[in-house]
Coordinates of C-alpha atoms in Angstrom, one line a residue:
Chain A
M7 CA 100.7 48.2 81.8
P8 CA 99.6 45.6 83.7
S9 CA 100.7 41.9 81.6
D10 CA 100.5 38.3 81.7
V11 CA 103.9 37.5 81.6
H12 CA 103.3 33.8 79.9
R13 CA 101.5 35.0 77.5
I14 CA 102.2 34.5 73.5
Y15 CA 101.2 37.4 71.5
E16 CA 100.7 36.8 67.7
I17 CA 101.3 39.7 64.7
R18 CA 100.5 39.3 61.4
C19 CA 103.2 39.9 58.9
P20 CA 102.9 40.3 54.9
V21 CA 106.5 38.2 54.8
Y22 CA 105.9 35.3 57.3
G23 CA 102.3 35.3 58.2
F24 CA 102.3 35.2 62.0
I25 CA 105.3 36.8 64.2
K26 CA 105.1 35.2 67.9
L27 CA 106.4 37.5 70.6
N28 CA 106.9 36.9 74.5
D29 CA 105.4 39.6 77.1
L30 CA 109.1 41.0 77.3
E31 CA 109.3 41.6 73.7
W32 CA 105.4 42.8 73.9
Q33 CA 106.5 45.5 76.5
I34 CA 109.5 46.3 74.4
I35 CA 107.3 47.3 71.3
S36 CA 104.7 49.1 73.5
H37 CA 107.7 51.6 74.6
P38 CA 107.2 54.9 72.9
A39 CA 110.7 54.9 71.6
F40 CA 109.5 51.5 69.6
Q41 CA 106.5 53.1 68.6
R42 CA 108.6 55.6 67.2
L43 CA 109.7 53.4 64.3
R44 CA 105.8 53.3 63.2
R45 CA 106.5 56.6 62.2
I46 CA 110.0 56.2 60.4
R47 CA 109.6 54.6 56.5
Q48 CA 111.8 51.8 55.7
L49 CA 112.7 53.4 52.5
A50 CA 112.2 57.4 53.1
W51 CA 111.1 58.8 49.6
T52 CA 110.8 55.7 47.6
D53 CA 107.2 55.6 47.2
Y54 CA 108.0 58.8 44.8
V55 CA 109.2 55.9 42.3
F56 CA 107.5 52.7 43.8
P57 CA 103.9 54.0 45.0
G58 CA 103.7 50.6 47.5
A59 CA 106.9 51.2 49.3
M60 CA 105.4 52.7 52.2
H61 CA 106.5 50.4 55.1
T62 CA 108.2 51.2 58.2
R63 CA 110.8 50.3 60.6
F64 CA 108.4 49.0 62.6
E65 CA 107.5 45.7 60.6
H66 CA 110.9 45.5 59.4
S67 CA 112.3 45.4 63.2
L68 CA 109.8 42.7 63.8
G69 CA 110.7 40.5 60.7
V70 CA 114.4 40.8 61.8
M71 CA 113.6 39.4 65.1
N72 CA 111.5 36.5 63.4
M73 CA 114.2 35.7 61.1
A74 CA 117.1 35.8 63.6
S75 CA 114.9 33.4 65.6
M76 CA 114.4 31.2 62.8
L77 CA 118.2 31.0 62.3
F78 CA 119.4 30.7 65.7
D79 CA 117.2 27.6 66.2
G80 CA 118.7 26.0 62.8
I81 CA 122.1 26.4 63.9
V82 CA 121.4 25.0 67.3
E83 CA 119.4 22.1 65.6
R84 CA 122.2 21.0 63.4
S85 CA 125.6 22.3 64.9
F86 CA 125.0 22.0 68.8
E87 CA 128.5 20.2 68.8
I88 CA 130.2 22.8 67.2
L89 CA 128.7 25.3 69.6
R90 CA 129.3 23.3 72.4
S91 CA 133.0 22.5 71.7
E92 CA 134.3 25.6 70.1
L93 CA 132.0 28.3 71.6
G94 CA 131.8 27.0 75.4
Y95 CA 127.9 26.7 74.9
K96 CA 125.6 24.6 77.1
E97 CA 121.7 24.1 76.8
T98 CA 121.0 26.6 79.5
G99 CA 123.5 29.5 77.9
L100 CA 121.7 28.7 74.3
D101 CA 118.3 29.7 75.7
R102 CA 119.6 32.9 77.3
H103 CA 121.3 34.1 74.1
K104 CA 118.3 33.3 71.9
A105 CA 116.5 35.7 74.3
L106 CA 119.4 37.8 73.7
V107 CA 119.6 37.8 70.1
R108 CA 116.2 37.8 69.7
V109 CA 115.5 41.2 71.7
T110 CA 118.9 42.8 69.9
A111 CA 117.3 42.0 66.5
L112 CA 114.1 43.4 67.5
L113 CA 116.2 46.9 69.2
H114 CA 118.5 47.1 66.1
D115 CA 117.5 49.7 64.1
I116 CA 115.5 51.6 67.3
G117 CA 118.2 54.8 66.4
H118 CA 117.2 55.4 63.0
S119 CA 116.6 58.8 62.3
P120 CA 114.1 60.2 60.2
F121 CA 113.3 58.8 56.8
S122 CA 116.0 56.0 57.7
H123 CA 119.5 56.0 56.1
A124 CA 118.4 59.5 54.2
G125 CA 119.5 61.2 57.3
E126 CA 122.6 59.4 58.4
E127 CA 125.0 62.3 56.6
L128 CA 123.3 64.6 59.0
F129 CA 124.7 62.7 62.5
P130 CA 127.5 64.8 63.9
F131 CA 131.1 64.0 63.8
R132 CA 132.5 61.6 66.5
D133 CA 135.9 61.9 65.5
K134 CA 136.3 65.5 63.4
K135 CA 139.9 65.0 62.3
K136 CA 139.2 61.6 60.6
G137 CA 135.9 62.3 59.5
E138 CA 134.1 59.9 61.0
R139 CA 130.3 60.3 61.9
Y140 CA 128.1 58.4 64.3
K141 CA 126.2 56.0 62.7
H142 CA 122.6 55.0 63.7
E143 CA 124.0 51.6 65.5
H144 CA 125.4 54.2 68.1
Y145 CA 121.9 56.0 68.6
S146 CA 120.2 52.8 68.8
A147 CA 122.3 51.8 71.6
E148 CA 122.3 54.6 73.2
I149 CA 119.0 54.4 73.2
I150 CA 118.5 50.9 74.5
R151 CA 120.8 51.8 77.4
R152 CA 118.9 54.9 78.6
H153 CA 115.4 53.9 77.6
F154 CA 115.1 50.2 77.7
A155 CA 117.0 49.4 80.8
P156 CA 113.7 49.4 83.5
T157 CA 111.7 47.6 80.6
I158 CA 114.2 44.7 79.8
E159 CA 115.7 44.3 83.4
S160 CA 112.8 44.2 85.5
H161 CA 110.5 42.0 83.4
P162 CA 110.3 39.0 85.6
L163 CA 110.7 36.9 82.5
N164 CA 113.8 37.9 81.8
S165 CA 114.8 38.1 85.6
S166 CA 114.0 34.9 86.6
N167 CA 115.1 33.1 83.3
W168 CA 118.0 35.0 81.6
D169 CA 118.8 37.8 83.8
F170 CA 120.4 39.7 80.8
S171 CA 120.9 43.5 81.0
A172 CA 120.2 46.5 78.4
N173 CA 124.0 47.0 78.3
D174 CA 123.9 43.1 77.0
V175 CA 121.6 44.0 74.2
A176 CA 123.8 47.1 73.2
N177 CA 127.4 45.4 73.7
L178 CA 126.0 42.7 71.1
L179 CA 124.8 45.2 68.6
E180 CA 127.7 47.4 68.9
G181 CA 130.0 44.7 68.9
R182 CA 131.9 45.5 72.2
P183 CA 134.3 43.0 73.9
E184 CA 132.1 42.8 76.5
A185 CA 129.5 40.4 74.2
G186 CA 132.2 37.5 74.9
N187 CA 130.9 34.0 73.2
A188 CA 127.3 35.8 72.2
L189 CA 129.3 37.8 69.4
F190 CA 129.5 34.5 67.0
W191 CA 125.7 35.7 67.0
R192 CA 126.4 39.1 66.3
G193 CA 126.8 37.3 62.7
L194 CA 123.0 37.1 62.4
I195 CA 122.4 41.1 63.1
S196 CA 124.9 42.1 61.0
G197 CA 127.0 39.9 58.7
Q198 CA 127.5 38.1 55.6
L199 CA 124.2 35.8 56.3
D200 CA 122.3 38.1 58.6
A201 CA 118.6 38.6 59.4
D202 CA 118.5 42.0 58.7
R203 CA 119.4 41.9 54.8
M204 CA 117.4 38.6 54.6
D205 CA 114.0 40.5 55.7
Y206 CA 114.6 43.5 54.1
L207 CA 114.7 42.2 50.9
L208 CA 111.6 40.3 51.1
R209 CA 110.0 43.1 52.6
D210 CA 110.8 45.8 50.2
S211 CA 110.6 43.9 47.1
L212 CA 106.7 43.1 48.6
H213 CA 105.8 46.4 49.0
A214 CA 107.9 48.0 45.9
G215 CA 106.0 46.0 44.1
V216 CA 109.1 44.1 42.6
G217 CA 109.5 40.4 42.1
Y218 CA 113.8 41.0 42.5
G219 CA 114.3 40.6 46.3
R220 CA 112.4 37.1 46.5
Y221 CA 114.6 34.2 47.3
D222 CA 113.9 30.8 48.9
W223 CA 114.3 32.0 52.6
Q224 CA 113.1 29.0 54.2
R225 CA 115.1 26.5 52.4
L226 CA 118.1 28.9 53.2
A227 CA 116.6 28.9 57.0
N228 CA 116.6 25.1 57.3
T229 CA 120.3 24.9 55.6
T230 CA 122.0 27.4 57.9
V231 CA 124.7 26.0 60.1
A232 CA 127.7 26.6 62.2
I233 CA 131.2 26.1 60.1
P234 CA 134.0 25.0 62.6
A235 CA 137.2 26.8 63.3
S236 CA 140.4 26.1 61.1
P237 CA 144.1 27.5 61.2
E238 CA 143.8 28.7 57.3
R239 CA 140.1 29.8 57.6
G240 CA 139.6 31.4 61.4
S241 CA 137.0 31.1 64.0
P242 CA 133.9 29.5 63.6
R243 CA 131.6 31.4 61.5
I244 CA 127.9 31.0 60.2
G245 CA 127.6 29.3 56.9
V246 CA 125.0 26.8 55.0
M247 CA 124.9 23.2 54.3
E248 CA 125.4 22.3 50.7
G249 CA 122.0 21.4 50.2
G250 CA 121.5 25.1 50.6
W251 CA 123.7 26.7 48.4
H252 CA 121.3 27.5 45.8
A253 CA 119.1 29.1 48.2
A254 CA 122.2 31.2 49.5
E255 CA 123.1 31.9 45.9
G256 CA 119.5 33.5 45.6
L257 CA 119.8 35.6 48.1
I258 CA 123.2 37.4 46.7
I259 CA 121.8 37.5 43.6
A260 CA 118.2 39.5 45.1
R261 CA 120.5 41.8 46.5
Y262 CA 122.2 42.6 43.4
F263 CA 119.0 43.2 41.9
M264 CA 117.2 45.0 44.3
F265 CA 120.7 47.4 44.6
T266 CA 120.6 47.9 40.9
Q267 CA 116.6 48.2 40.3
V268 CA 115.5 50.0 43.7
Y269 CA 117.8 50.8 46.1
F270 CA 120.5 52.6 43.8
H271 CA 117.8 53.6 41.6
K272 CA 118.5 57.2 39.8
T273 CA 115.5 59.0 41.2
R274 CA 115.4 57.4 44.1
V275 CA 118.7 58.3 45.2
V276 CA 118.3 61.7 44.7
Y277 CA 115.2 62.0 46.5
D278 CA 117.4 60.9 49.3
H279 CA 119.9 64.1 48.6
H280 CA 116.9 66.2 48.4
L281 CA 115.8 65.1 51.7
Q282 CA 119.4 65.3 53.4
H283 CA 119.3 68.6 52.4
A284 CA 116.2 69.8 53.5
L285 CA 116.6 68.3 56.9
A286 CA 120.2 70.1 57.0
D287 CA 118.1 73.3 56.6
L288 CA 115.6 72.1 59.5
L289 CA 118.0 70.8 61.9
P290 CA 119.4 73.4 64.8
G291 CA 123.4 73.5 63.9
G292 CA 122.4 71.4 60.5
C293 CA 122.7 67.9 62.2
F294 CA 121.0 65.8 64.7
P295 CA 121.9 65.7 68.7
E296 CA 124.7 63.7 69.5
P297 CA 124.0 59.8 70.7
K298 CA 125.2 60.9 74.3
G299 CA 122.8 61.6 77.8
Q300 CA 120.0 64.1 77.3
E301 CA 120.9 65.0 73.9
I302 CA 119.1 61.4 72.7
D303 CA 116.3 62.3 74.2
K304 CA 116.1 65.4 71.9
Y305 CA 117.0 63.0 69.1
I306 CA 113.9 60.8 69.5
E307 CA 111.6 63.6 69.1
W308 CA 112.4 63.5 65.2
D309 CA 110.4 61.2 63.4
D310 CA 109.1 61.5 59.7
W311 CA 106.0 63.2 60.6
R312 CA 107.7 66.0 62.7
V313 CA 109.9 66.2 59.7
L314 CA 106.7 66.1 57.0
G315 CA 104.9 68.7 59.6
F316 CA 107.7 71.2 58.9
L317 CA 107.3 70.5 55.1
G318 CA 104.1 71.1 54.9
E319 CA 104.9 74.7 56.4
H320 CA 107.0 75.4 53.3
K321 CA 110.0 75.3 55.6
G322 CA 113.1 73.5 54.6
G323 CA 114.4 75.4 51.7
E324 CA 114.8 75.0 48.1
H325 CA 115.3 70.9 48.3
A326 CA 111.9 70.5 50.3
E327 CA 110.2 72.6 47.6
R328 CA 111.8 70.3 45.3
L329 CA 110.6 67.1 47.0
A330 CA 107.1 68.9 47.4
S331 CA 106.7 69.5 44.0
R332 CA 108.6 66.5 42.5
N333 CA 111.0 68.7 40.8
H334 CA 114.0 67.0 41.4
Y335 CA 117.3 67.1 39.8
R336 CA 118.3 65.0 36.7
E337 CA 120.3 62.3 36.4
I338 CA 123.0 63.7 33.7
T339 CA 125.3 60.5 33.4
H340 CA 126.4 57.4 35.2
T341 CA 129.2 54.9 35.0
S342 CA 128.6 51.2 34.5
E343 CA 127.9 49.2 37.7
A344 CA 131.9 48.5 37.7
P345 CA 133.2 51.5 36.1
T346 CA 137.0 50.7 33.9
Q347 CA 139.7 53.1 34.5
D348 CA 138.9 54.8 31.1
E349 CA 135.2 55.2 32.8
I350 CA 137.1 57.1 35.7
K351 CA 138.7 59.4 33.0
Q352 CA 135.8 60.0 31.3
L353 CA 133.8 60.8 34.4
K354 CA 136.6 63.3 35.2
K355 CA 135.9 65.1 31.9
W356 CA 132.0 65.3 32.6
R357 CA 132.7 67.1 35.9
T358 CA 135.0 69.2 33.9
A359 CA 132.3 70.0 31.3
L360 CA 129.3 70.1 33.8
G361 CA 131.4 72.7 35.9
K362 CA 128.8 74.4 38.0
L363 CA 126.1 72.6 36.4
L364 CA 126.9 69.6 38.6
V365 CA 124.6 69.8 41.5
C366 CA 125.0 66.4 43.1
E367 CA 127.4 63.2 42.4
I368 CA 126.1 60.1 44.1
P369 CA 128.5 57.1 44.3
A370 CA 127.4 53.3 44.9
A371 CA 130.1 52.9 47.1
A372 CA 128.6 55.5 49.6
S373 CA 125.2 53.8 49.9
W374 CA 124.3 52.0 52.8
Y375 CA 122.7 49.3 50.7
K376 CA 125.6 48.5 48.4
T377 CA 125.6 44.9 47.7
G378 CA 129.2 44.0 49.4
P379 CA 130.7 40.4 48.4
V380 CA 129.0 38.5 50.3
D381 CA 130.9 34.9 50.2
I382 CA 129.2 32.4 52.5
L383 CA 130.8 29.7 53.6
V384 CA 129.2 26.3 52.4
M385 CA 129.8 23.2 54.2
S386 CA 130.2 20.4 51.6
S387 CA 128.9 16.8 52.0
T388 CA 131.2 15.0 49.4
P389 CA 133.6 13.7 49.1
K390 CA 134.1 14.5 52.7
P391 CA 132.7 17.4 54.9
E392 CA 134.5 20.4 54.7
P393 CA 133.6 24.3 53.7
R394 CA 134.2 26.2 50.8
P395 CA 133.2 29.7 49.7
L396 CA 129.9 29.9 47.8
S397 CA 131.5 31.7 44.9
Q398 CA 133.5 28.4 44.3
Y399 CA 129.9 26.5 44.0
S400 CA 128.8 29.8 41.9
S401 CA 130.0 31.2 38.9
V402 CA 127.5 34.0 39.2
V403 CA 128.0 34.8 42.7
A404 CA 132.0 34.6 41.9
T405 CA 131.0 37.3 38.7
I406 CA 128.6 39.9 40.5
P407 CA 129.7 43.1 39.5
P408 CA 131.0 45.5 43.2
A409 CA 128.9 48.7 43.8
A410 CA 131.1 51.1 41.9
Q411 CA 128.8 52.8 39.6
V412 CA 128.5 56.7 40.0
R413 CA 125.7 59.2 39.1
L414 CA 126.0 62.8 38.3
Y415 CA 122.9 65.0 38.3
A416 CA 122.4 68.4 37.3
K417 CA 119.3 71.0 38.1
D418 CA 118.0 70.8 34.7
A419 CA 117.9 67.7 31.9
K420 CA 118.8 70.3 29.3
D421 CA 122.2 70.9 31.2
R422 CA 123.5 67.9 29.7
T423 CA 123.0 69.1 26.0
A424 CA 125.2 72.0 27.2
A425 CA 127.7 69.8 28.9
I426 CA 128.3 67.3 25.9
A427 CA 129.0 70.3 23.7
R428 CA 132.3 71.2 26.4
L429 CA 133.1 67.7 26.3
Chain B
M24 CA 141.4 62.5 52.4
V25 CA 141.9 59.1 51.3
T26 CA 140.4 58.2 47.9
Q27 CA 139.2 55.2 46.2
Q28 CA 141.8 55.0 44.4
D29 CA 144.5 55.1 47.0
K30 CA 142.3 52.1 48.5
L31 CA 142.4 50.1 45.7
A32 CA 146.5 51.0 45.3
L33 CA 146.9 49.9 48.9
I34 CA 145.1 46.8 48.6
T35 CA 146.6 45.9 45.2
E36 CA 150.4 46.9 46.7
L37 CA 149.6 44.5 49.9
A38 CA 148.4 41.6 47.4
S39 CA 151.8 42.5 45.0
R40 CA 154.1 42.6 48.2
S41 CA 152.5 39.5 49.6
R42 CA 153.7 37.1 47.0
G43 CA 150.3 34.8 47.0
K44 CA 150.6 34.6 51.0
L45 CA 147.9 36.9 51.5
G46 CA 144.0 35.7 51.8
R47 CA 141.1 37.4 52.4
T48 CA 141.1 37.3 56.3
A49 CA 144.9 38.3 56.0
L50 CA 143.8 41.1 54.2
M51 CA 141.3 42.3 56.1
K52 CA 143.3 42.3 59.6
C53 CA 146.4 43.7 57.7
L54 CA 144.2 46.9 56.9
F55 CA 143.1 46.6 60.5
L56 CA 147.0 46.5 62.1
L57 CA 148.3 48.8 59.3
N58 CA 145.4 51.3 60.8
Q59 CA 145.7 50.9 64.6
L60 CA 149.5 49.8 64.6
R61 CA 150.8 52.3 62.0
D62 CA 148.3 55.3 62.0
V63 CA 147.7 54.3 57.9
P64 CA 144.3 55.8 56.9
V65 CA 142.6 53.3 55.7
S66 CA 138.8 54.6 56.3
Y67 CA 137.5 51.6 57.2
D68 CA 135.2 50.9 60.0
F69 CA 136.1 48.0 61.7
R70 CA 133.8 46.2 64.1
L71 CA 134.1 43.0 66.2
Y72 CA 133.0 39.8 65.5
T73 CA 133.9 36.1 66.9
H74 CA 136.5 36.4 63.7
G75 CA 137.9 39.6 65.0
P76 CA 137.6 43.0 63.4
F77 CA 135.8 43.1 60.3
D78 CA 134.5 45.5 57.9
S79 CA 132.6 44.6 54.7
D80 CA 133.5 47.8 52.8
V81 CA 137.1 45.9 52.3
L82 CA 135.9 43.4 50.7
N83 CA 133.7 45.4 48.5
D84 CA 137.0 47.0 47.3
L85 CA 138.5 43.7 47.1
Q86 CA 136.0 42.9 44.7
Y87 CA 136.5 46.5 42.6
A88 CA 140.1 45.4 42.2
Q89 CA 139.5 42.2 40.9
A90 CA 136.8 43.7 38.2
L91 CA 139.6 46.1 37.2
G92 CA 141.8 43.2 36.9
A93 CA 144.4 44.5 39.4
I94 CA 143.9 41.2 41.5
N95 CA 143.1 37.5 40.5
S96 CA 142.0 35.5 43.5
L97 CA 143.3 31.9 43.2
S98 CA 141.3 29.2 44.6
V99 CA 143.5 27.0 46.9
A100 CA 143.1 23.8 49.0
Y101 CA 144.2 24.3 52.9
P102 CA 146.0 21.7 54.4
G103 CA 143.6 21.3 57.0
G104 CA 140.5 20.8 54.7
G105 CA 138.5 23.1 52.8
R106 CA 139.3 25.6 50.3
G107 CA 139.8 29.7 50.3
Y108 CA 141.5 32.0 47.9
E109 CA 144.9 33.7 47.9
L110 CA 145.4 36.8 46.0
H111 CA 147.8 38.0 43.7
P112 CA 148.3 40.9 41.4
G113 CA 146.4 40.7 37.9
P114 CA 147.3 42.4 34.6
Q115 CA 146.0 46.0 35.6
A116 CA 147.8 45.8 38.8
D117 CA 150.3 48.5 38.2
A118 CA 147.8 50.4 36.4
V119 CA 145.7 50.9 39.7
K120 CA 148.8 51.5 41.6
R121 CA 149.8 54.4 39.7
D122 CA 146.6 55.7 40.4
G123 CA 147.2 55.7 44.0
Q124 CA 150.8 56.0 44.0
K125 CA 151.2 59.0 46.1
F126 CA 149.2 57.3 48.7
V127 CA 150.8 53.9 48.8
K128 CA 154.5 55.8 48.7
K129 CA 153.8 57.4 51.6
Y130 CA 153.3 54.2 53.6
S131 CA 155.7 51.9 51.7
Q132 CA 157.4 51.2 55.0
S133 CA 154.5 50.5 56.7
I134 CA 153.2 48.0 54.3
D135 CA 156.5 46.1 54.4
W136 CA 156.5 46.2 58.0
V137 CA 153.1 44.6 58.4
L138 CA 153.8 41.6 55.8
T139 CA 157.1 41.3 57.9
E140 CA 155.7 41.2 61.2
F141 CA 151.9 39.6 60.3
G142 CA 152.0 38.6 56.7
K143 CA 153.0 34.9 57.1
R144 CA 150.5 34.1 59.9
S145 CA 147.8 32.2 59.7
A146 CA 143.9 33.6 59.5
L147 CA 143.6 32.2 63.2
E148 CA 146.6 33.9 64.4
L149 CA 145.8 36.8 62.8
E150 CA 142.3 37.2 64.5
M151 CA 143.7 36.5 67.7
A152 CA 146.4 39.2 67.3
S153 CA 143.6 41.8 65.8
T154 CA 141.3 41.2 68.7
L155 CA 144.0 41.5 71.3
I156 CA 144.6 45.0 69.9
F157 CA 140.9 45.9 69.6
V158 CA 140.1 45.1 72.8
D159 CA 143.3 46.8 73.9
R160 CA 142.1 49.9 72.0
T161 CA 138.6 49.9 73.5
N162 CA 140.2 50.1 77.0
A163 CA 142.3 52.8 76.1
E164 CA 139.2 54.6 75.1
N165 CA 138.0 54.3 78.5
H166 CA 140.9 55.3 80.0
T167 CA 141.5 51.9 81.9
K168 CA 144.7 50.1 82.3
V169 CA 144.3 46.3 82.1
P170 CA 146.8 43.5 83.4
I171 CA 147.6 41.2 80.6
S172 CA 145.8 38.1 82.2
D173 CA 142.5 40.4 81.9
L174 CA 143.0 40.9 78.3
A175 CA 143.6 37.8 77.6
K176 CA 140.5 36.4 79.6
T177 CA 138.0 39.2 77.5
V178 CA 139.7 37.9 74.0
H179 CA 139.2 33.9 75.4
S180 CA 135.6 34.9 76.4
I181 CA 135.1 35.9 72.7
K182 CA 137.3 33.1 71.2
P183 CA 136.7 30.3 73.5
H184 CA 138.1 28.0 70.8
L185 CA 141.8 29.3 71.5
S186 CA 143.4 28.4 74.9
M187 CA 144.1 31.1 77.4
E188 CA 147.6 29.9 77.3
V189 CA 148.0 30.7 73.6
I190 CA 145.9 34.1 73.9
T191 CA 148.0 34.9 76.9
R192 CA 151.3 34.7 75.1
E193 CA 150.1 36.3 72.0
A194 CA 149.4 39.1 74.3
K195 CA 152.6 39.1 75.7
K196 CA 154.5 39.3 72.8
L197 CA 152.3 42.5 71.3
R198 CA 153.0 44.5 74.8
D199 CA 156.7 43.6 74.6
K200 CA 156.6 45.2 71.1
G201 CA 154.7 48.2 72.4
H202 CA 151.9 47.6 70.4
L203 CA 149.3 47.8 73.6
R204 CA 148.4 50.7 74.9
A205 CA 146.1 50.0 78.1
A206 CA 148.1 46.7 79.3
A207 CA 149.2 47.2 82.5

């Protein structure tokens, strides 16, 4: 498609207003493999609980690029001296890495399976002995190398200014050693203070119609800094200035609320289970093709539309029927968010009591959205500048429980009565 | 199959045996080293960052161990400035270790080994050693034999704040101890 290489494009975004893109980024989003993201819903079947949650990976990917770019600029503005002295940067190198980080953020979810994370349990094993499956990042990296090399490498804006390759993008995304000092910025794609989470909390909250995912992202973006290396703390990291610690606290509380109220909602997660089993029934051999060579071309033919087409033809077995008729499995019991050892023993009794009635067990620890302990470093200003973990500023952050809840399901709510009688 | 109880017991055992010498970074790197150098199936998926191999699931498990009372995180002031945490066994440490005792017993010698070999090192030194091993394993996966100088160069490109001299010295030490697979 003919284009003006110096044109700046603007796309409306419900979170940030307008997102600006250069022509290279515009060509990337025009690629069919990127347009596929319009047909992959961000939160799978969540709309059955929160009807507004119909947004896609397409708008999220644009949002992550925008957020990563703002964080990058802020860190450069406030921490150039650390970037120069500890990470070997000069002004020109930073321009190149900013362009690289923007493209990596834009493409970070390019390998998602239909209905996002719900399909990931159907990725084939990369090491069967260790039980390790491929992850969506492996698919993203392979799609970038195989499909985006011509777009990225032959674009005049890139070749005359930055000269990075599709391989550079994939290496940064995968965290490969070849990425060199650019790995510092990997923290903005996937880390303690990353643009991915910062965007999806705001966006998912907006579309789901809940207030839980909101936090002061402008303040956070305006206080993000590089924290210098030290023997006890290790290498340079991304953190926040002291003035931003409440904004960082807000982010962590938003993550916790969104996890407990939306992502790990008892009905939402069991729809993922049904979807996964319906997909297993639809996929040849019960799993997706490998992220290798021509297999990846077969993989990207899978999107939500294709799966919904099969479901509309009543394919996909019992679980597809359950999805179509909203006849999902029912939660029989759950532990507290951080079960005690007594609760774990009690859970074993429930399993025994349910016997064959137990059809599904969903642990929070296996959820992609699990909160995890984010402990962002805060650069204090008094009595002298020194970094401290956020959990030493915020008693709320220090006591947020881990993602360890477990939910047990049966086919029918009445099965609970039968199990209680056997407890 | 490694269970959640096994992992919690392993983390608690490391904190107990280190006698307060282990911080969060050291815990992360010790688990990576146990996996790579002693084949302990920790079932974490370590990815590379400037600060070395990292998996946030380790911190999630640490947080759970703390919530169960198996580990106490004590705030400490670092001599070089700033604050962090030291991990100590909590009141429920023995109970949590009991739930994964078979696993911990099986790898007991490896736990002692990793703490003796690496437990007293600073976070920066542990990051360097584990990054060298991570890069070496990537080279081994690619079936490439790489001279020590090239290995050090790659790690220096990731960690320019460390000198080539320091990285090369550590790489040679790891090679001489037989910890590197792809170093020529």
